[in-house]
C-alpha cells in the first residue's frame, strides 16, 4: 500500500516483500478477476515498484489498483486474525502439556524417593533419574 493509506488501517502486505504464491492464495479469496489488476498487484508486492508505475505498466487506473490493494489488505487482515486465534489455541495446549509434564516429573520424583527409602536397587533409581532429565530436556 502507499503512504497515503489511512493511518488507522494496519498494513499487512509489504511492497517488494510478498511471495507470489501467497498473493495467489489471497487473490483466490477475493472477487478480483481482472488480469491487468492482478498483474499490477503482483508486480507491486513482489518487486516493490511504485503502485502508480505498476498501474501504468498494466494500463489500469491507479484508483482501481488502490481499491484492489485495499481489498487484498483486508483479506490479509482476516487471515492474520485467524492465525492469531490459532496461535492462542496452540499456546493454551502447550501450557497444558507443560503443566502435565511437571505433574509427571513430580510423580516420578516421588516414586524414585520412595524406592530409595525402601532400598530398591540403584539401577532403577538411575533409570528414573534419567527419565526425569530427558523429560526436562524435551520440555525446554
CSV table of N, CA and C in Angstrom, one decimal:
chain,number,residue,atom,x,y,z
A,1,UNK,N,0.8,-1.2,0.0
A,1,UNK,CA,0.0,0.0,0.0
A,1,UNK,C,0.9,1.2,0.0
A,2,UNK,N,0.3,2.3,-0.3
A,2,UNK,CA,1.1,3.6,-0.4
A,2,UNK,C,1.1,4.3,0.9
A,3,UNK,N,1.9,5.3,1.0
A,3,UNK,CA,2.0,6.1,2.2
A,3,UNK,C,0.7,6.9,2.4
A,4,UNK,N,-0.1,7.1,1.4
A,4,UNK,CA,-1.4,7.8,1.6
A,4,UNK,C,-2.5,7.1,2.3
A,5,UNK,N,-2.2,5.8,2.6
A,5,UNK,CA,-3.2,4.9,3.3
A,5,UNK,C,-3.5,5.5,4.6
A,6,UNK,N,-4.7,5.4,5.0
A,6,UNK,CA,-5.2,5.9,6.3
A,6,UNK,C,-4.3,5.3,7.4
A,7,UNK,N,-3.9,6.1,8.4
A,7,UNK,CA,-3.0,5.7,9.5
A,7,UNK,C,-3.8,4.8,10.4
A,8,UNK,N,-5.1,4.7,10.3
A,8,UNK,CA,-5.9,3.8,11.2
A,8,UNK,C,-5.9,2.4,10.7
A,9,UNK,N,-5.6,2.1,9.5
A,9,UNK,CA,-5.6,0.8,8.9
A,9,UNK,C,-4.3,0.1,9.0
A,10,UNK,N,-4.2,-1.1,9.5
A,10,UNK,CA,-3.0,-1.9,9.5
A,10,UNK,C,-2.6,-2.3,8.1
A,11,UNK,N,-1.3,-2.2,7.8
A,11,UNK,CA,-0.8,-2.7,6.5
A,11,UNK,C,-0.2,-4.1,6.8
A,12,UNK,N,-0.9,-5.1,6.2
A,12,UNK,CA,-0.4,-6.4,6.3
A,12,UNK,C,0.5,-6.9,5.2
A,13,UNK,N,0.4,-6.3,4.1
A,13,UNK,CA,1.2,-6.7,2.9
A,13,UNK,C,2.2,-5.6,2.7
A,14,UNK,N,3.5,-6.0,2.5
A,14,UNK,CA,4.6,-5.1,2.2
A,14,UNK,C,5.0,-5.1,0.8
A,15,UNK,N,5.1,-4.0,0.2
A,15,UNK,CA,5.6,-3.9,-1.2
A,15,UNK,C,7.0,-4.5,-1.3
A,16,UNK,N,7.2,-5.3,-2.3
A,16,UNK,CA,8.5,-5.9,-2.5
A,16,UNK,C,8.9,-7.1,-1.6
A,17,UNK,N,8.0,-7.5,-0.7
A,17,UNK,CA,8.3,-8.5,0.3
A,17,UNK,C,7.4,-9.7,0.3
A,18,UNK,N,6.5,-9.7,-0.7
A,18,UNK,CA,5.5,-10.8,-0.6
A,18,UNK,C,5.7,-11.8,-1.8
A,19,UNK,N,5.7,-13.1,-1.4
A,19,UNK,CA,5.9,-14.1,-2.5
A,19,UNK,C,4.6,-14.3,-3.3
A,20,UNK,N,4.8,-14.6,-4.6
A,20,UNK,CA,3.7,-14.7,-5.5
A,20,UNK,C,2.7,-15.8,-5.1
A,21,UNK,N,3.2,-17.0,-4.6
A,21,UNK,CA,2.2,-18.0,-4.2
A,21,UNK,C,1.2,-17.5,-3.0
A,22,UNK,N,1.8,-16.6,-2.1
A,22,UNK,CA,0.9,-16.1,-1.1
A,22,UNK,C,-0.1,-15.1,-1.7
A,23,UNK,N,0.3,-14.3,-2.7
A,23,UNK,CA,-0.6,-13.4,-3.3
A,23,UNK,C,-1.7,-14.2,-4.1
A,24,UNK,N,-1.3,-15.3,-4.7
A,24,UNK,CA,-2.3,-16.2,-5.4
A,24,UNK,C,-3.3,-16.7,-4.5
A,25,UNK,N,-2.9,-17.1,-3.3
A,25,UNK,CA,-3.9,-17.6,-2.3
A,25,UNK,C,-4.8,-16.5,-1.8
A,26,UNK,N,-4.2,-15.4,-1.5
A,26,UNK,CA,-5.1,-14.2,-1.1
A,26,UNK,C,-6.0,-13.8,-2.2
A,27,UNK,N,-5.6,-13.8,-3.4
A,27,UNK,CA,-6.5,-13.4,-4.5
A,27,UNK,C,-7.6,-14.4,-4.7
A,28,UNK,N,-7.3,-15.6,-4.4
A,28,UNK,CA,-8.4,-16.7,-4.5
A,28,UNK,C,-9.5,-16.4,-3.5
A,29,UNK,N,-9.3,-15.6,-2.5
A,29,UNK,CA,-10.3,-15.3,-1.5
A,29,UNK,C,-11.1,-14.0,-1.8
A,30,UNK,N,-10.7,-13.4,-3.0
A,30,UNK,CA,-11.4,-12.2,-3.4
A,30,UNK,C,-12.2,-12.4,-4.7
A,31,UNK,N,-12.9,-11.3,-5.1
A,31,UNK,CA,-13.5,-11.3,-6.4
A,31,UNK,C,-12.7,-10.5,-7.4
A,32,UNK,N,-11.5,-10.3,-7.2
A,32,UNK,CA,-10.6,-9.6,-8.1
A,32,UNK,C,-10.3,-10.6,-9.3
A,33,UNK,N,-10.8,-10.3,-10.5
A,33,UNK,CA,-10.6,-11.2,-11.6
A,33,UNK,C,-9.8,-10.5,-12.8
A,34,UNK,N,-9.7,-9.2,-12.7
A,34,UNK,CA,-9.1,-8.5,-13.8
A,34,UNK,C,-7.6,-8.9,-13.9
A,35,UNK,N,-7.2,-9.5,-15.0
A,35,UNK,CA,-5.8,-9.9,-15.2
A,35,UNK,C,-4.8,-8.8,-15.1
A,36,UNK,N,-5.1,-7.6,-15.7
A,36,UNK,CA,-4.2,-6.5,-15.6
A,36,UNK,C,-4.0,-6.0,-14.1
A,37,UNK,N,-5.2,-6.0,-13.4
A,37,UNK,CA,-5.1,-5.6,-12.0
A,37,UNK,C,-4.3,-6.6,-11.2
A,38,UNK,N,-4.5,-7.9,-11.4
A,38,UNK,CA,-3.8,-8.9,-10.7
A,38,UNK,C,-2.3,-8.8,-11.0
A,39,UNK,N,-2.0,-8.6,-12.3
A,39,UNK,CA,-0.6,-8.5,-12.7
A,39,UNK,C,0.1,-7.3,-12.0
A,40,UNK,N,-0.7,-6.1,-11.9
A,40,UNK,CA,-0.1,-4.9,-11.3
A,40,UNK,C,0.1,-5.2,-9.8
A,41,UNK,N,-0.9,-5.8,-9.1
A,41,UNK,CA,-0.7,-6.2,-7.7
A,41,UNK,C,0.5,-7.0,-7.5
A,42,UNK,N,0.7,-8.0,-8.3
A,42,UNK,CA,1.8,-8.9,-8.1
A,42,UNK,C,3.1,-8.2,-8.3
A,43,UNK,N,3.1,-7.3,-9.4
A,43,UNK,CA,4.3,-6.6,-9.6
A,43,UNK,C,4.7,-5.7,-8.4
A,44,UNK,N,3.7,-5.0,-7.9
A,44,UNK,CA,3.9,-4.1,-6.8
A,44,UNK,C,4.4,-4.9,-5.5
A,45,UNK,N,3.7,-6.0,-5.2
A,45,UNK,CA,4.0,-6.7,-3.9
A,45,UNK,C,5.2,-7.6,-4.0
A,46,UNK,N,5.6,-8.0,-5.2
A,46,UNK,CA,6.8,-8.9,-5.3
A,46,UNK,C,8.1,-8.1,-5.6
A,47,UNK,N,7.9,-6.9,-6.3
A,47,UNK,CA,9.2,-6.2,-6.7
A,47,UNK,C,9.3,-4.9,-5.9
A,48,UNK,N,8.2,-4.3,-5.4
A,48,UNK,CA,8.3,-3.1,-4.7
A,48,UNK,C,8.1,-1.8,-5.6
A,49,UNK,N,7.9,-2.1,-6.8
A,49,UNK,CA,7.7,-1.0,-7.8
A,49,UNK,C,6.5,-0.1,-7.3
A,50,UNK,N,6.6,1.2,-7.5
A,50,UNK,CA,5.6,2.2,-7.1
A,50,UNK,C,4.2,1.8,-7.7
A,51,UNK,N,3.2,1.9,-6.9
A,51,UNK,CA,1.8,1.5,-7.4
A,51,UNK,C,1.4,2.2,-8.7
A,52,UNK,N,1.7,3.5,-8.8
A,52,UNK,CA,1.3,4.2,-9.9
A,52,UNK,C,2.0,3.7,-11.2
A,53,UNK,N,3.3,3.3,-11.0
A,53,UNK,CA,4.0,2.8,-12.2
A,53,UNK,C,3.5,1.4,-12.5
A,54,UNK,N,3.1,0.6,-11.5
A,54,UNK,CA,2.6,-0.7,-11.8
A,54,UNK,C,1.2,-0.6,-12.5
A,55,UNK,N,0.4,0.4,-12.1
A,55,UNK,CA,-0.8,0.6,-12.8
A,55,UNK,C,-0.6,1.1,-14.3
A,56,UNK,N,0.3,2.0,-14.5
A,56,UNK,CA,0.6,2.5,-15.8
A,56,UNK,C,1.2,1.3,-16.7
A,57,UNK,N,2.0,0.5,-16.1
A,57,UNK,CA,2.6,-0.6,-16.9
A,57,UNK,C,1.6,-1.6,-17.4
A,58,UNK,N,0.5,-1.7,-16.6
A,58,UNK,CA,-0.5,-2.7,-17.0
A,58,UNK,C,-1.8,-2.0,-17.5
A,59,UNK,N,-1.7,-0.7,-17.7
A,59,UNK,CA,-2.7,0.1,-18.4
A,59,UNK,C,-4.1,0.0,-17.6
A,60,UNK,N,-4.0,0.2,-16.3
A,60,UNK,CA,-5.2,0.3,-15.5
A,60,UNK,C,-5.1,1.6,-14.7
A,61,UNK,N,-6.3,2.1,-14.2
A,61,UNK,CA,-6.3,3.3,-13.5
A,61,UNK,C,-5.7,3.1,-12.1
A,62,UNK,N,-4.9,4.0,-11.6
A,62,UNK,CA,-4.3,3.9,-10.3
A,62,UNK,C,-5.4,3.6,-9.2
A,63,UNK,N,-6.6,4.3,-9.4
A,63,UNK,CA,-7.6,4.1,-8.4
A,63,UNK,C,-8.1,2.6,-8.3
A,64,UNK,N,-8.1,2.0,-9.5
A,64,UNK,CA,-8.5,0.5,-9.5
A,64,UNK,C,-7.5,-0.3,-8.7
A,65,UNK,N,-6.2,0.0,-8.9
A,65,UNK,CA,-5.2,-0.7,-8.2
A,65,UNK,C,-5.2,-0.5,-6.7
A,66,UNK,N,-5.5,0.8,-6.3
A,66,UNK,CA,-5.6,1.1,-4.9
A,66,UNK,C,-6.8,0.4,-4.3
A,67,UNK,N,-7.9,0.3,-5.0
A,67,UNK,CA,-9.0,-0.4,-4.5
A,67,UNK,C,-8.7,-1.9,-4.3
A,68,UNK,N,-8.0,-2.5,-5.3
A,68,UNK,CA,-7.6,-3.9,-5.2
A,68,UNK,C,-6.6,-4.1,-4.0
A,69,UNK,N,-5.7,-3.1,-3.8
A,69,UNK,CA,-4.8,-3.2,-2.7
A,69,UNK,C,-5.6,-3.2,-1.4
A,70,UNK,N,-6.6,-2.4,-1.3
A,70,UNK,CA,-7.4,-2.3,0.0
A,70,UNK,C,-8.1,-3.6,0.2
A,71,UNK,N,-8.6,-4.2,-0.9
A,71,UNK,CA,-9.3,-5.5,-0.7
A,71,UNK,C,-8.4,-6.5,-0.3
A,72,UNK,N,-7.2,-6.6,-0.9
A,72,UNK,CA,-6.2,-7.6,-0.6
A,72,UNK,C,-5.7,-7.5,0.9
A,73,UNK,N,-5.5,-6.2,1.3
A,73,UNK,CA,-5.0,-6.0,2.6
A,73,UNK,C,-6.1,-6.4,3.7
A,74,UNK,N,-7.4,-6.1,3.3
A,74,UNK,CA,-8.5,-6.5,4.2
A,74,UNK,C,-8.5,-8.0,4.4
A,75,UNK,N,-8.4,-8.7,3.3
A,75,UNK,CA,-8.4,-10.2,3.4
A,75,UNK,C,-7.2,-10.7,4.2
A,76,UNK,N,-6.0,-10.1,4.0
A,76,UNK,CA,-4.9,-10.4,4.8
A,76,UNK,C,-5.1,-10.2,6.3
A,77,UNK,N,-5.8,-9.1,6.6
A,77,UNK,CA,-6.2,-8.8,8.0
A,77,UNK,C,-7.0,-10.0,8.6
A,78,UNK,N,-7.9,-10.5,7.8
A,78,UNK,CA,-8.7,-11.6,8.3
A,78,UNK,C,-7.9,-12.9,8.5
A,79,UNK,N,-7.0,-13.1,7.6
A,79,UNK,CA,-6.1,-14.2,7.7
A,79,UNK,C,-5.2,-14.1,8.9
A,80,UNK,N,-4.7,-12.9,9.2
A,80,UNK,CA,-3.8,-12.7,10.4
A,80,UNK,C,-4.7,-12.9,11.6
A,81,UNK,N,-5.9,-12.5,11.6
A,81,UNK,CA,-6.8,-12.6,12.8
A,81,UNK,C,-7.0,-14.1,13.1
A,82,UNK,N,-7.2,-14.9,12.0
A,82,UNK,CA,-7.4,-16.4,12.2
A,82,UNK,C,-6.1,-17.0,12.7
A,83,UNK,N,-4.9,-16.6,12.2
A,83,UNK,CA,-3.7,-17.1,12.7
A,83,UNK,C,-3.5,-16.7,14.1
A,84,UNK,N,-3.9,-15.6,14.6
A,84,UNK,CA,-3.7,-15.2,16.0
A,84,UNK,C,-4.6,-16.1,16.9
A,85,UNK,N,-5.8,-16.4,16.4
A,85,UNK,CA,-6.7,-17.3,17.2
A,85,UNK,C,-6.1,-18.7,17.3
A,86,UNK,N,-5.5,-19.1,16.2
A,86,UNK,CA,-4.9,-20.5,16.2
A,86,UNK,C,-3.7,-20.5,17.1
A,87,UNK,N,-2.9,-19.4,17.1
A,87,UNK,CA,-1.7,-19.3,17.9
A,87,UNK,C,-2.1,-19.3,19.4
A,88,UNK,N,-3.1,-18.6,19.8
A,88,UNK,CA,-3.6,-18.6,21.2
A,88,UNK,C,-4.0,-20.0,21.6
A,89,UNK,N,-4.7,-20.7,20.7
A,89,UNK,CA,-5.1,-22.1,21.0
A,89,UNK,C,-3.9,-23.0,21.2
A,90,UNK,N,-2.9,-22.8,20.3
A,90,UNK,CA,-1.7,-23.6,20.4
A,90,UNK,C,-0.9,-23.3,21.7
A,91,UNK,N,-0.9,-22.0,22.1
A,91,UNK,CA,-0.2,-21.7,23.3
A,91,UNK,C,-0.9,-22.3,24.5
A,92,UNK,N,-2.2,-22.3,24.5
A,92,UNK,CA,-3.0,-22.9,25.6
A,92,UNK,C,-2.7,-24.4,25.7
A,93,UNK,N,-2.6,-25.1,24.5
A,93,UNK,CA,-2.3,-26.5,24.5
A,93,UNK,C,-0.9,-26.8,25.0
A,94,UNK,N,0.0,-25.9,24.6
A,94,UNK,CA,1.4,-26.0,25.1
A,94,UNK,C,1.5,-25.8,26.6
A,95,UNK,N,0.8,-24.9,27.1
A,95,UNK,CA,0.8,-24.6,28.6
A,95,UNK,C,0.2,-25.8,29.3
A,96,UNK,N,-0.9,-26.4,28.8
A,96,UNK,CA,-1.5,-27.6,29.4
A,96,UNK,C,-0.5,-28.8,29.4
A,97,UNK,N,0.2,-28.9,28.3
A,97,UNK,CA,1.2,-30.0,28.2
A,97,UNK,C,2.3,-29.8,29.1
A,98,UNK,N,2.8,-28.6,29.2
A,98,UNK,CA,3.9,-28.3,30.2
A,98,UNK,C,3.5,-28.6,31.6
A,99,UNK,N,2.2,-28.2,32.0
A,99,UNK,CA,1.7,-28.5,33.3
A,99,UNK,C,1.7,-30.0,33.6
A,100,UNK,N,1.2,-30.7,32.6
A,100,UNK,CA,1.1,-32.2,32.7
A,100,UNK,C,2.5,-32.8,32.9
A,101,UNK,N,3.5,-32.3,32.1
A,101,UNK,CA,4.9,-32.8,32.3
A,101,UNK,C,5.4,-32.5,33.7
A,102,UNK,N,5.1,-31.3,34.2
A,102,UNK,CA,5.5,-31.0,35.6
A,102,UNK,C,4.9,-32.0,36.6
A,103,UNK,N,3.6,-32.3,36.4
A,103,UNK,CA,3.0,-33.2,37.3
A,103,UNK,C,3.6,-34.6,37.2
A,104,UNK,N,3.9,-35.0,36.0
A,104,UNK,CA,4.5,-36.4,35.8
A,104,UNK,C,5.9,-36.4,36.4
A,105,UNK,N,6.7,-35.3,36.2
A,105,UNK,CA,8.0,-35.2,36.8
A,105,UNK,C,8.0,-35.3,38.3
A,106,UNK,N,7.0,-34.7,38.9
A,106,UNK,CA,6.9,-34.7,40.4
A,106,UNK,C,6.5,-36.1,40.8
A,107,UNK,N,5.6,-36.8,40.1
A,107,UNK,CA,5.2,-38.1,40.4
A,107,UNK,C,6.4,-39.1,40.3
A,108,UNK,N,7.2,-39.0,39.3
A,108,UNK,CA,8.4,-39.8,39.1
A,108,UNK,C,9.4,-39.6,40.2
A,109,UNK,N,9.5,-38.3,40.5
A,109,UNK,CA,10.5,-37.9,41.6
A,109,UNK,C,10.0,-38.6,42.9
A,110,UNK,N,8.7,-38.5,43.2
A,110,UNK,CA,8.2,-39.1,44.5
A,110,UNK,C,8.4,-40.6,44.5
A,111,UNK,N,8.2,-41.2,43.3
A,111,UNK,CA,8.4,-42.6,43.2
A,111,UNK,C,9.8,-43.0,43.4
A,112,UNK,N,10.7,-42.2,42.8
A,112,UNK,CA,12.1,-42.5,43.0
A,112,UNK,C,12.6,-42.4,44.5
A,113,UNK,N,12.1,-41.3,45.1
A,113,UNK,CA,12.4,-41.2,46.6
A,113,UNK,C,11.8,-42.3,47.4
A,114,UNK,N,10.6,-42.8,47.1
A,114,UNK,CA,10.0,-43.9,47.8
A,114,UNK,C,10.8,-45.1,47.6
A,115,UNK,N,11.2,-45.4,46.3
A,115,UNK,CA,12.0,-46.6,46.1
A,115,UNK,C,13.4,-46.5,46.8
A,116,UNK,N,13.9,-45.4,46.8
A,116,UNK,CA,15.2,-45.2,47.5
A,116,UNK,C,15.1,-45.5,49.0
A,117,UNK,N,13.9,-45.0,49.6
A,117,UNK,CA,13.7,-45.2,51.0
A,117,UNK,C,13.5,-46.6,51.4
A,118,UNK,N,12.9,-47.4,50.5
A,118,UNK,CA,12.6,-48.8,50.8
A,118,UNK,C,13.8,-49.7,50.3
A,119,UNK,N,14.8,-49.1,49.7
A,119,UNK,CA,16.0,-49.8,49.4
A,119,UNK,C,16.0,-50.5,48.1
A,120,UNK,N,15.3,-50.0,47.1
A,120,UNK,CA,15.3,-50.6,45.8
A,120,UNK,C,16.7,-50.4,45.2
A,121,UNK,N,17.0,-51.2,44.2
A,121,UNK,CA,18.4,-51.1,43.7
A,121,UNK,C,18.7,-49.8,43.0
A,122,UNK,N,20.0,-49.5,42.9
A,122,UNK,CA,20.5,-48.3,42.3
A,122,UNK,C,20.2,-48.1,40.9
A,123,UNK,N,20.2,-49.3,40.1
A,123,UNK,CA,20.0,-49.2,38.7
A,123,UNK,C,18.6,-48.6,38.4
A,124,UNK,N,17.6,-49.0,39.1
A,124,UNK,CA,16.2,-48.5,38.9
A,124,UNK,C,16.2,-47.0,39.2
A,125,UNK,N,16.9,-46.6,40.3
A,125,UNK,CA,17.0,-45.2,40.7
A,125,UNK,C,17.6,-44.4,39.5
A,126,UNK,N,18.7,-44.9,38.9
A,126,UNK,CA,19.4,-44.2,37.9
A,126,UNK,C,18.5,-44.1,36.6
A,127,UNK,N,17.7,-45.1,36.3
A,127,UNK,CA,16.8,-45.1,35.2
A,127,UNK,C,15.7,-44.0,35.4
A,128,UNK,N,15.2,-43.9,36.6
A,128,UNK,CA,14.2,-42.9,36.9
A,128,UNK,C,14.8,-41.5,36.8
A,129,UNK,N,16.0,-41.3,37.3
A,129,UNK,CA,16.6,-40.0,37.3
A,129,UNK,C,16.8,-39.6,35.8
A,130,UNK,N,17.3,-40.6,35.0
A,130,UNK,CA,17.5,-40.3,33.6
A,130,UNK,C,16.2,-40.0,32.9
A,131,UNK,N,15.1,-40.6,33.3
A,131,UNK,CA,13.8,-40.3,32.7
A,131,UNK,C,13.4,-38.9,33.0
A,132,UNK,N,13.6,-38.4,34.2
A,132,UNK,CA,13.3,-37.1,34.6
A,132,UNK,C,14.1,-36.1,33.8
A,133,UNK,N,15.4,-36.3,33.7
A,133,UNK,CA,16.3,-35.5,32.9
A,133,UNK,C,15.9,-35.4,31.5
A,134,UNK,N,15.5,-36.5,30.9
A,134,UNK,CA,15.0,-36.5,29.5
A,134,UNK,C,13.8,-35.7,29.3
A,135,UNK,N,12.8,-35.8,30.2
A,135,UNK,CA,11.6,-35.1,30.1
A,135,UNK,C,11.8,-33.6,30.2
A,136,UNK,N,12.8,-33.2,31.1
A,136,UNK,CA,13.1,-31.8,31.2
A,136,UNK,C,13.7,-31.2,29.9
A,137,UNK,N,14.5,-32.0,29.3
A,137,UNK,CA,15.2,-31.6,28.0
A,137,UNK,C,14.1,-31.5,26.9
A,138,UNK,N,13.2,-32.4,26.8
A,138,UNK,CA,12.1,-32.3,25.8
A,138,UNK,C,11.2,-31.1,26.0
A,139,UNK,N,11.0,-30.8,27.3
A,139,UNK,CA,10.1,-29.7,27.6
A,139,UNK,C,10.7,-28.3,27.3
A,140,UNK,N,12.0,-28.2,27.3
A,140,UNK,CA,12.7,-27.0,27.1
A,140,UNK,C,12.8,-26.6,25.6
